[in-house]
mmCIF file of C-alpha atoms in Angstrom:
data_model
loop_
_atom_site.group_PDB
_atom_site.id
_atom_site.type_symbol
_atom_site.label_atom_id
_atom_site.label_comp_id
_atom_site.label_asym_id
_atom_site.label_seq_id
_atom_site.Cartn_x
_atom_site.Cartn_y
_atom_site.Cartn_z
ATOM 1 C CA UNK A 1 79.737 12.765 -27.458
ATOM 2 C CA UNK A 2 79.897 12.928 -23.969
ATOM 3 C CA UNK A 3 76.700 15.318 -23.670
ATOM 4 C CA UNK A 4 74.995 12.870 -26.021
ATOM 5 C CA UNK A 5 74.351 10.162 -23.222
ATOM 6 C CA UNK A 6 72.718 12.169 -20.958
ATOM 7 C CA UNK A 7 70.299 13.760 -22.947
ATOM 8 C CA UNK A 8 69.575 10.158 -24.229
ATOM 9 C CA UNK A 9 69.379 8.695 -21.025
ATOM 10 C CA UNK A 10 66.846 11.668 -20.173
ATOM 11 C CA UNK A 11 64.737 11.512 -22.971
ATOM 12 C CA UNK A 12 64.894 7.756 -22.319
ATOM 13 C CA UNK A 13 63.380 8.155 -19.205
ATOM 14 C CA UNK A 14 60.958 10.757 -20.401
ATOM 15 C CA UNK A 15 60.036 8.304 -22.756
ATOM 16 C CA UNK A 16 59.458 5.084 -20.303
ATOM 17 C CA UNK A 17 57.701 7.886 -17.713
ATOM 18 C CA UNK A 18 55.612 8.690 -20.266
ATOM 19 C CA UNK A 19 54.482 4.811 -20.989
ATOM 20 C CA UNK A 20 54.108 3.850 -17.656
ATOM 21 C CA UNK A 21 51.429 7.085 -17.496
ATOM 22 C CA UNK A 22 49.892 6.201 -20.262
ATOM 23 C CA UNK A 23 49.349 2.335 -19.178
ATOM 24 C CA UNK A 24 48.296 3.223 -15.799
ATOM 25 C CA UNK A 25 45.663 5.555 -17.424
ATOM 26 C CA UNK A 26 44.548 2.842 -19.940
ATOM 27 C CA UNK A 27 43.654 0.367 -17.061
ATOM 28 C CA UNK A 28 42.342 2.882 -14.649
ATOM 29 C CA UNK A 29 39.609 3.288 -18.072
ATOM 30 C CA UNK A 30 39.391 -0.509 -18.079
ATOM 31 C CA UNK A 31 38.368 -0.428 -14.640
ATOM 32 C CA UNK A 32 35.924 2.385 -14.630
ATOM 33 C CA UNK A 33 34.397 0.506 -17.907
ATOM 34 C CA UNK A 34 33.799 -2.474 -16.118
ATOM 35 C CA UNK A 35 32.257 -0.542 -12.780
ATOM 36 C CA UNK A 36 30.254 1.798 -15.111
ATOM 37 C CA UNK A 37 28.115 -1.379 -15.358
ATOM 38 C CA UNK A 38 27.572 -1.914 -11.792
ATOM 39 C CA UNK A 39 27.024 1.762 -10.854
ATOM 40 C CA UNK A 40 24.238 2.381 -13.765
ATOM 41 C CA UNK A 41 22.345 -0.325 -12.150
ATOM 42 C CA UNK A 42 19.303 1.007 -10.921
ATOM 43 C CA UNK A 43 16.826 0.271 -7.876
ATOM 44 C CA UNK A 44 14.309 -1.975 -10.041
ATOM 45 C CA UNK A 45 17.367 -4.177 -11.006
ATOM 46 C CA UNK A 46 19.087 -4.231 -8.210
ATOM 47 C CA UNK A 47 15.348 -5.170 -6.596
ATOM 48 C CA UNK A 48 15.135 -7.645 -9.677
ATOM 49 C CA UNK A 49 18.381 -9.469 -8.964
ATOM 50 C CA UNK A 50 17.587 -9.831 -5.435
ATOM 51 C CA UNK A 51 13.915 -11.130 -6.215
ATOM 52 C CA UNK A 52 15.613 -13.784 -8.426
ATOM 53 C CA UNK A 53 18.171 -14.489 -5.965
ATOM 54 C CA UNK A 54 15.911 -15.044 -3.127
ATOM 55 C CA UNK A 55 14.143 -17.813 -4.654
ATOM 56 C CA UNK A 56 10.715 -18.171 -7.032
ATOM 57 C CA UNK A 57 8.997 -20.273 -3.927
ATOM 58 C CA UNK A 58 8.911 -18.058 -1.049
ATOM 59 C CA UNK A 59 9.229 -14.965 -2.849
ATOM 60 C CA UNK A 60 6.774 -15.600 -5.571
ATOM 61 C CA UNK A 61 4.262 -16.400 -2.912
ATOM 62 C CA UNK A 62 4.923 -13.071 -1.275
ATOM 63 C CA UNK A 63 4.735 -10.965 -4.635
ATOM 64 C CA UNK A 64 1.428 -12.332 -5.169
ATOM 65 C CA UNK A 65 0.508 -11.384 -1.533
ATOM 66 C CA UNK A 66 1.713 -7.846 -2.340
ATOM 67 C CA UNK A 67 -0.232 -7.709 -5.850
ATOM 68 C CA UNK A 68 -3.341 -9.199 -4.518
ATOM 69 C CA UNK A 69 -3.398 -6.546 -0.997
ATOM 70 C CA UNK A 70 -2.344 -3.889 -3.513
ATOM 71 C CA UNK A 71 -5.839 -4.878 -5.737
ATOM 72 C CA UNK A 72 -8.006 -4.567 -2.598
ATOM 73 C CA UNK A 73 -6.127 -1.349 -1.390
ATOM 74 C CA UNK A 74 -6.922 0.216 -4.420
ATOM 75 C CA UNK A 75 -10.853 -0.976 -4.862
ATOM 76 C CA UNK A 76 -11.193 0.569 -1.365
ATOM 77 C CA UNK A 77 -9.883 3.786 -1.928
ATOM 78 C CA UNK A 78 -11.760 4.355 -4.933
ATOM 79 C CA UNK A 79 -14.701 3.339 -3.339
ATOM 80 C CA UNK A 80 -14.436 5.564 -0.105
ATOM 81 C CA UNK A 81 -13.511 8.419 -2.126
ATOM 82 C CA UNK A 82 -16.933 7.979 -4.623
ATOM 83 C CA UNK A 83 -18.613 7.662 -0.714
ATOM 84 C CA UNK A 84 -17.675 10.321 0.600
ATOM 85 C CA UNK A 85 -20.156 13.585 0.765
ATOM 86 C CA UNK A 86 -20.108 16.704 1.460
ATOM 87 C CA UNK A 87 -22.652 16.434 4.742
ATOM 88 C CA UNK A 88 -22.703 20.081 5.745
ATOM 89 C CA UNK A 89 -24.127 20.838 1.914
ATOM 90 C CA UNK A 90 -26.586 17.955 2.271
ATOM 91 C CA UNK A 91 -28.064 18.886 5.144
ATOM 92 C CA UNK A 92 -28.637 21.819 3.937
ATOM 93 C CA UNK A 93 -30.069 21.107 0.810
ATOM 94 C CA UNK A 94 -32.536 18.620 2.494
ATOM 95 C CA UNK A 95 -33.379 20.964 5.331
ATOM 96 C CA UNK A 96 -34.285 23.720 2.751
ATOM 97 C CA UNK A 97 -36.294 20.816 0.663
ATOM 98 C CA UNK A 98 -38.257 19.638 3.652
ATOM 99 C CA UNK A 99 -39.272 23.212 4.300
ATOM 100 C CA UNK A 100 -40.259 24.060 0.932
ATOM 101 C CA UNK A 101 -41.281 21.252 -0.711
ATOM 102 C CA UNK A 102 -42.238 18.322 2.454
ATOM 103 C CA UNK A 103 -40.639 14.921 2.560
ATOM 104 C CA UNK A 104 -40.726 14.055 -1.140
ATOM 105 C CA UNK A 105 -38.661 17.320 -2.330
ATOM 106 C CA UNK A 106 -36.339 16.172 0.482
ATOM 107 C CA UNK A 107 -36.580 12.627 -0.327
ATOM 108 C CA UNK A 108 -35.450 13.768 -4.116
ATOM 109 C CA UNK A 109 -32.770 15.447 -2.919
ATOM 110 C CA UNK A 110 -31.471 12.003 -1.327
ATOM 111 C CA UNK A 111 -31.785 10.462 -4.921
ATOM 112 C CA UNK A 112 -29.434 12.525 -6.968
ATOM 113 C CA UNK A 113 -27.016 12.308 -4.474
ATOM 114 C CA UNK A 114 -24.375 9.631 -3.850
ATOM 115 C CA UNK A 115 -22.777 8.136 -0.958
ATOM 116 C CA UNK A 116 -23.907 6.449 2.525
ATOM 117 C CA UNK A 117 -25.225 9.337 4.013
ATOM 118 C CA UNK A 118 -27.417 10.455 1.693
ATOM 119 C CA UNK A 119 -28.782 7.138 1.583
ATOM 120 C CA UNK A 120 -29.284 6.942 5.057
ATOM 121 C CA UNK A 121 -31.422 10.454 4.848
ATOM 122 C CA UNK A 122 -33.824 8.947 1.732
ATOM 123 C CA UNK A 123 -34.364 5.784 4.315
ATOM 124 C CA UNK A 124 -35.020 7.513 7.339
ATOM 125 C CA UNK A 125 -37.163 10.004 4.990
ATOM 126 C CA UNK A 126 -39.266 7.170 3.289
ATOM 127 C CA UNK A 127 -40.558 6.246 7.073
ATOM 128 C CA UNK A 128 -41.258 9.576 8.371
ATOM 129 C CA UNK A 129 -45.139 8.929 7.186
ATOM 130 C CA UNK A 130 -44.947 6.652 9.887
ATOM 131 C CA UNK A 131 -43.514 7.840 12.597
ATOM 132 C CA UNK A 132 -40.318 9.617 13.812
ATOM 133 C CA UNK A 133 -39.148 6.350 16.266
ATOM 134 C CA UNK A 134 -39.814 4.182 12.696
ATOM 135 C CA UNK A 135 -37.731 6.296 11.095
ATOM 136 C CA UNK A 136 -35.009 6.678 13.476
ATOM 137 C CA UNK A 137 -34.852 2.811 13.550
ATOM 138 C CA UNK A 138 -34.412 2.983 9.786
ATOM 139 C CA UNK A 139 -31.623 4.845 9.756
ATOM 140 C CA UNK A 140 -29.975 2.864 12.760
ATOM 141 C CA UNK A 141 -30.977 -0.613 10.357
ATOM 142 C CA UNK A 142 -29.362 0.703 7.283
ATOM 143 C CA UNK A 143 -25.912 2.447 8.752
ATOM 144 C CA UNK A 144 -25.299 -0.342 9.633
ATOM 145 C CA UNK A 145 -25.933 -2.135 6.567
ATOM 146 C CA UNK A 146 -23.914 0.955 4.687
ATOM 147 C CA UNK A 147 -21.026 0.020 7.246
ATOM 148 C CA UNK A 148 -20.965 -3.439 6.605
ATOM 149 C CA UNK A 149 -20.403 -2.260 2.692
ATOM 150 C CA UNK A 150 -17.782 0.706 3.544
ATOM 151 C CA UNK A 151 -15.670 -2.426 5.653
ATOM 152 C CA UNK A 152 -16.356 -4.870 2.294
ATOM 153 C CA UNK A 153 -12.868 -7.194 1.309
ATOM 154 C CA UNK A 154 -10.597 -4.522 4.116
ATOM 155 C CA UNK A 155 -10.354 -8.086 6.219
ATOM 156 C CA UNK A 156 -8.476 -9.607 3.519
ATOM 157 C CA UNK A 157 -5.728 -7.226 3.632
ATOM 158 C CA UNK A 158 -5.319 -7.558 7.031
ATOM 159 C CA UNK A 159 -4.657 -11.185 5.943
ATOM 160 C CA UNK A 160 -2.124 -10.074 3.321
ATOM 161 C CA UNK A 161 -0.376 -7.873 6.204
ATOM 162 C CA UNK A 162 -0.286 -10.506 8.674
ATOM 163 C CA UNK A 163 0.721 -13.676 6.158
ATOM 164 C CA UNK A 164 3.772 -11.433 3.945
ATOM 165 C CA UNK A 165 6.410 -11.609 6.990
ATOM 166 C CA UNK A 166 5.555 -15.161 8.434
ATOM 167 C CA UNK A 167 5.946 -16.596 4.542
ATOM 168 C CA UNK A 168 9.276 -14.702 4.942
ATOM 169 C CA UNK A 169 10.716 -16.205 7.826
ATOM 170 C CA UNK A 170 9.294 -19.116 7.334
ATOM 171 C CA UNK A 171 11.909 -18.847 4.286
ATOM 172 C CA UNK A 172 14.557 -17.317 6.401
ATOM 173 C CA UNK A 173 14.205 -20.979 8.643
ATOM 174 C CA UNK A 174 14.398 -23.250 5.751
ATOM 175 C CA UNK A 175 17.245 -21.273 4.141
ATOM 176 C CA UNK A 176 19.041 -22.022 8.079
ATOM 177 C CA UNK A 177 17.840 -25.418 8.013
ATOM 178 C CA UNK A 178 19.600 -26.308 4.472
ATOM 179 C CA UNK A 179 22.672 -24.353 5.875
ATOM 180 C CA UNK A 180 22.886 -26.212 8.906
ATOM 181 C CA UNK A 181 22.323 -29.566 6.744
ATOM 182 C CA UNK A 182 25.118 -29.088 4.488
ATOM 183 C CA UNK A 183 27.327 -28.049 7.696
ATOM 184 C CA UNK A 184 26.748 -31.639 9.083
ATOM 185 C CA UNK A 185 27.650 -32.821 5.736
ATOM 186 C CA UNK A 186 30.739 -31.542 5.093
ATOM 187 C CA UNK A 187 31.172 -31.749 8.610
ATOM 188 C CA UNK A 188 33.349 -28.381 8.590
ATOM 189 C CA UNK A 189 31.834 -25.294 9.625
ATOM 190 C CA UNK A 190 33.134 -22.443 6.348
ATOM 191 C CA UNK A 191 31.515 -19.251 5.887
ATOM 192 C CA UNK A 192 31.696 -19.452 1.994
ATOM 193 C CA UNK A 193 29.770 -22.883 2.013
ATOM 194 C CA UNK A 194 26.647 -21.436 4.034
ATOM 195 C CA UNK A 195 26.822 -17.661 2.698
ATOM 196 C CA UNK A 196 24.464 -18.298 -0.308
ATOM 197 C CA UNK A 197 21.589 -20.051 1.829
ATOM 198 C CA UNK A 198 21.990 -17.569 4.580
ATOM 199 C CA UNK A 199 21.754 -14.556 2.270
ATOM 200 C CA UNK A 200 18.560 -16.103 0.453
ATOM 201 C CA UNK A 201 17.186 -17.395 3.641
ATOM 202 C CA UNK A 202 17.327 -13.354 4.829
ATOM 203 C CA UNK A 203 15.986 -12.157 1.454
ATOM 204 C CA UNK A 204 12.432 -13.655 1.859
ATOM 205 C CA UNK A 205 12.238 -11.902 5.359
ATOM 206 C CA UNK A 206 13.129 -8.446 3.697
ATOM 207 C CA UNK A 207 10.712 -9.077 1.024
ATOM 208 C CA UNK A 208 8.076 -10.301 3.458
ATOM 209 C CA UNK A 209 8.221 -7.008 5.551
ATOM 210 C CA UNK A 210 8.048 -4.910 3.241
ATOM 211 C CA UNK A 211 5.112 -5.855 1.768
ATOM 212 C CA UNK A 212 3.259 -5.859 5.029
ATOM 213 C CA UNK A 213 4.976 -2.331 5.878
ATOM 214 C CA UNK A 214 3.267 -1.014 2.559
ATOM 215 C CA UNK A 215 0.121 -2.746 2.912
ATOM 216 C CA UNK A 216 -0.038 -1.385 6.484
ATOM 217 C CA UNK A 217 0.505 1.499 5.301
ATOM 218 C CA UNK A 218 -2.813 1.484 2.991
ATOM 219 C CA UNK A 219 -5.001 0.042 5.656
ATOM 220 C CA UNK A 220 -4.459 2.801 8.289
ATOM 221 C CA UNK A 221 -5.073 5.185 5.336
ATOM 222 C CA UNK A 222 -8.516 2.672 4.634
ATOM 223 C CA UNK A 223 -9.734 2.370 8.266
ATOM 224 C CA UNK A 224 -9.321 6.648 8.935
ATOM 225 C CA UNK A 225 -11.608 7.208 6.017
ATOM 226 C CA UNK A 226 -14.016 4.639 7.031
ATOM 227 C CA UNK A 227 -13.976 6.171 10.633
ATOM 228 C CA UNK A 228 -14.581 9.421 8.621
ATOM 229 C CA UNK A 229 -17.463 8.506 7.092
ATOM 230 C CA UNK A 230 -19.361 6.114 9.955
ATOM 231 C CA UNK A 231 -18.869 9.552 11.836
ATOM 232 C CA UNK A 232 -20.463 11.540 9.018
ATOM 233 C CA UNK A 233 -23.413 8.847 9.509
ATOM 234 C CA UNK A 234 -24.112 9.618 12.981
ATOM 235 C CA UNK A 235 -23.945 12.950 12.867
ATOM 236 C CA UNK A 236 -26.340 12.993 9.747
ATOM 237 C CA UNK A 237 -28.541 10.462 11.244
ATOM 238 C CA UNK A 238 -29.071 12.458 14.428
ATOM 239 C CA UNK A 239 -29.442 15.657 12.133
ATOM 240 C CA UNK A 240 -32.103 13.803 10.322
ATOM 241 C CA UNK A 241 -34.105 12.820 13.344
ATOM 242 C CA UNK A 242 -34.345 16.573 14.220
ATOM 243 C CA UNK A 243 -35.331 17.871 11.604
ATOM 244 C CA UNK A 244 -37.739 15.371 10.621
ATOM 245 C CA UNK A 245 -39.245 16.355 14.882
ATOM 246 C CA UNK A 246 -39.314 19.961 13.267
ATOM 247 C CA UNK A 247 -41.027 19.250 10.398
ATOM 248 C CA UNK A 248 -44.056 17.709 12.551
ATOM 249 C CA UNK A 249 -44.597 20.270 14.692
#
């Protein structure tokens, strides 16, 4: 009898020991459940919730800056890229036209080809009847018509750059302003009454650079491939003038 308490009293404790596991397991699961939420959230809704929290005003006004810069980036790109030619070949080609075949072999050439430079070769080309100082002012005339076109809308996104960040501090100060107002309200200064305007007053200036640092981002890209191809213009306009003095020798 006497050995039967202690082997009750251990498998009693065995017992409770073995409950008190099993409960602290069963709420660290509870807790994991309810993080598993929070740590499957992913950028895009975590970029969501801030959007939302930030305010549709300011930060509406932003996206749309973003969207619209975006829209230009893009209808640049694609039109540098269909502008862009491969000069070295085109020279060629014309040179080898011009001796073979004169000015309108060379002036065909110019046709089936896109881009700015070829078009400035079929100009300077279509006034080398003339003379070659009328055809050299051709060519000057129309690159800079052709740059005018390459530079078309890139303004506008320099607009979008420059407006995105002052929309979002011009946020960030109203979001202070209506902190500060409900300070003098209350007339106490607590860090859990102006948290919320502070947070979405700082939100709009995150948004706001952003979108200008990825706008900037597509107008360097924009202004080195125009700079590209205005170079390709010179060089192919001098070309041009020499070899239209060769040809008239």
């Amino acid at each position: 009898m006497k050995k039967l308490f202690p082997s009750l009293a251990v498998a009693g404790a065995f017992v409770a020991g073995t409950n008190m596991v099993s409960a602290k397991a069963a709420a660290v699961a509870m807790l994991v459940q309810d993080a598993a939420p929070e740590a499957e959230k992913g950028f895009t809704q975590v970029l969501k919730e801030m959007f939302i929290t930030g305010g549709a005003g300011f930060m509406g006004i932003v996206l749309l800056c973003l969207i619209l810069g975006l829209a230009v980036a893009i209808e640049r790109i694609i039109y540098l890229n269909m502008a862009s030619t491969n000069s070295s070949k085109l020279k060629q080609q014309v040179e080898d036209a011009l001796a073979s075949g004169g000015v309108e072999a060379a002036k065909e050439v110019c046709r089936n080809t896109k881009g700015p430079v070829a078009s400035i070769y079929y100009q300077g080309l279509d006034r080398a009847g003339e003379s070659v100082e009328s055809a050299e002012k051709a060519v000057v005339a129309y690159g800079g018509v052709q740059m005018g076109q390459l530079e078309k809308n890139v303004s506008w996104l320099s607009l979008f750059i420059a407006i995105a960040p002052m929309l979002g501090f011009m946020g960030t100060v109203i979001g202070m302003i209506q902190a500060f107002q409900k300070i003098a309200a209350v007339g106490n200064l607590s860090a859990s009454l102006i948290a919320g305007d502070i947070q979405v007053a700082l939100l709009t200036t995150v948004f706001g650079l952003i979108t200008a640092i990825i706008l900037q981002i597509f107008y360097n890209y924009i202004i080195a491939k125009i700079d590209s191809i205005v170079n390709d213009m010179e060089d192919s306009s001098i070309t041009l003038i020499d070899m239209l003095v060769d040809h008239k020798k």
